[in-house]
Short mmCIF file of C-alpha atoms in Angstrom, two decimals:
data_model
loop_
_atom_site.label_atom_id
_atom_site.label_comp_id
_atom_site.label_asym_id
_atom_site.label_seq_id
_atom_site.Cartn_x
_atom_site.Cartn_y
_atom_site.Cartn_z
CA LYS L 1 1.99 11.50 -23.56
CA ILE L 2 5.21 10.05 -24.84
CA PHE L 3 7.47 12.28 -26.60
CA ASP L 4 10.80 11.57 -28.78
CA ILE L 5 13.24 14.27 -27.75
CA GLY L 6 16.19 12.85 -29.59
CA ASP L 7 15.95 15.40 -32.60
CA VAL L 8 15.93 19.00 -31.12
CA GLU L 9 15.64 20.48 -34.57
CA VAL L 10 12.25 19.70 -35.19
CA GLU L 11 8.96 20.59 -33.12
CA ILE L 12 8.47 17.89 -30.58
CA LYS L 13 5.06 15.97 -30.95
CA PRO L 14 3.73 13.13 -28.92
CA VAL L 15 4.66 9.60 -30.39
CA GLN L 16 1.95 7.88 -28.27
CA THR L 17 -0.86 8.87 -25.87
CA LEU L 18 -1.73 6.52 -23.15
CA SER L 19 -5.41 6.82 -21.46
CA ILE L 20 -6.60 4.50 -18.99
CA HIS L 21 -6.75 6.53 -15.74
CA LYS L 22 -10.02 8.04 -14.63
CA LYS L 23 -8.67 11.15 -12.97
CA ALA L 24 -5.61 13.31 -13.31
CA VAL L 25 -2.21 11.36 -13.73
CA CYS L 26 0.36 13.52 -11.28
CA ALA L 27 3.25 10.70 -10.64
CA LEU L 28 5.54 8.88 -12.84
CA GLU L 29 8.32 6.45 -12.27
CA ALA L 30 10.18 4.03 -14.26
CA ASN L 31 12.79 1.07 -14.24
CA SER L 32 14.36 -0.90 -17.10
CA THR L 33 11.17 -2.93 -17.91
CA HIS L 34 8.35 -0.83 -16.69
CA VAL L 35 6.77 2.71 -16.36
CA PHE L 36 4.37 3.39 -13.42
CA SER L 37 2.05 6.14 -13.43
CA GLY L 38 0.15 7.30 -10.29
CA SER L 39 -3.36 9.14 -10.45
CA PHE L 40 -5.87 10.93 -8.16
CA ASP L 41 -8.13 8.11 -9.05
CA GLY L 42 -6.12 6.33 -6.21
CA THR L 43 -4.58 3.79 -8.87
CA ILE L 44 -1.17 2.95 -10.11
CA ARG L 45 -0.84 1.54 -13.54
CA MET L 46 2.24 -0.54 -14.53
CA TRP L 47 3.10 -0.20 -18.25
CA ASN L 48 5.54 -2.48 -20.20
CA ARG L 49 8.30 -0.09 -21.61
CA LYS L 50 8.29 -1.89 -25.23
CA SER L 51 4.51 -2.47 -25.83
CA MET L 52 3.27 0.62 -23.47
CA LYS L 53 0.47 -1.69 -22.59
CA SER L 54 -0.75 -1.57 -18.84
CA SER L 55 -0.13 -5.01 -17.40
CA GLU L 56 -0.97 -4.26 -13.74
CA LEU L 57 -2.92 -2.46 -11.51
CA LEU L 58 -2.27 -1.46 -7.99
CA THR L 59 -5.20 -0.30 -5.75
CA GLY L 60 -6.13 0.84 -2.30
CA HIS L 61 -4.67 4.51 -1.66
CA ASP L 62 -6.71 6.82 0.63
CA GLY L 63 -7.16 9.38 -1.99
CA GLY L 64 -4.79 9.82 -5.07
CA VAL L 65 -1.26 8.93 -5.77
CA CYS L 66 1.02 12.14 -6.30
CA THR L 67 4.48 10.78 -5.76
CA MET L 68 6.37 7.63 -6.31
CA VAL L 69 9.79 6.22 -5.83
CA LEU L 70 11.37 2.93 -6.86
CA LYS L 71 13.94 1.11 -4.45
CA GLU L 72 15.18 -2.32 -5.92
CA ASN L 73 12.06 -4.44 -6.03
CA LEU L 74 9.72 -2.14 -3.98
CA LEU L 75 7.55 0.85 -5.38
CA ILE L 76 6.75 3.42 -2.80
CA SER L 77 3.58 5.62 -3.36
CA GLY L 78 1.94 8.19 -1.77
CA PHE L 79 -0.39 11.40 -1.13
CA MET L 80 -2.72 10.91 2.03
CA ASP L 81 -0.96 7.73 2.98
CA ILE L 82 2.22 5.80 1.98
CA ARG L 83 2.03 2.17 0.38
CA VAL L 84 4.90 0.05 -0.10
CA TRP L 85 4.58 -2.48 -2.94
CA ASP L 86 6.49 -5.42 -3.79
CA LEU L 87 6.92 -5.60 -7.57
CA LYS L 88 7.63 -9.24 -7.58
CA SER L 89 4.54 -10.37 -6.06
CA MET L 90 2.59 -7.23 -7.07
CA SER L 91 1.44 -7.10 -3.30
CA LEU L 92 0.92 -4.48 -0.69
CA GLN L 93 3.85 -4.76 1.90
CA ARG L 94 3.08 -1.88 4.32
CA THR L 95 1.00 1.13 4.82
CA LEU L 96 2.09 4.55 6.49
CA ARG L 97 -0.25 6.90 7.90
CA TRP L 98 0.22 10.32 10.09
CA ASP L 99 -1.98 13.05 11.58
CA SER L 100 -2.40 15.69 8.77
CA GLY L 101 -1.27 16.91 5.59
CA GLY L 102 -0.71 15.21 2.31
CA ILE L 103 2.81 14.05 0.87
CA ASN L 104 4.16 15.88 -2.02
CA GLU L 105 7.55 13.95 -2.80
CA LEU L 106 9.22 10.83 -1.39
CA LEU L 107 12.80 9.75 -1.82
CA VAL L 108 14.87 7.16 -0.41
CA ALA L 109 18.60 7.95 0.94
CA ASP L 110 20.81 5.61 2.93
CA ARG L 111 17.81 3.14 3.75
CA LYS L 112 15.74 6.01 4.89
CA LEU L 113 12.33 6.98 3.38
CA ILE L 114 11.93 10.72 3.38
CA GLY L 115 8.78 12.67 2.46
CA ALA L 116 8.05 16.24 2.10
CA PHE L 117 4.59 17.13 3.37
CA ASP L 118 1.67 19.91 2.92
CA ASP L 119 2.19 20.85 6.55
CA SER L 120 5.56 22.08 5.97
CA LEU L 121 7.19 19.05 7.44
CA ILE L 122 9.71 16.68 6.29
CA ARG L 123 9.26 13.04 7.73
CA VAL L 124 11.77 10.60 8.04
CA TRP L 125 11.24 6.82 8.43
#
């Protein structure tokens, strides 16, 4: 759901509801032109920020998508694996896997990818 939070004096109500994923949506990310939604259905949808229409679909995750981070023209997404997507070509560039536990959060800092995992570990690439 999309909320307009500009007027704090009134009750906040959704101005739009987007419904396209088949399972729970648990990750959102945005840049100046698009919003990205990740779902437990294993897909990522790319939405045009002006029209809020879904324009692209990224598939292939093992399990769902519960975290995403943007870095320049790359979208990095994860849960049971990490996928690195090139947003210019809309193609998968790399897949990262590990032995156990799902990933809860991703961030990019100083050209390193850092992930927080279910198995109480923080992994750095």
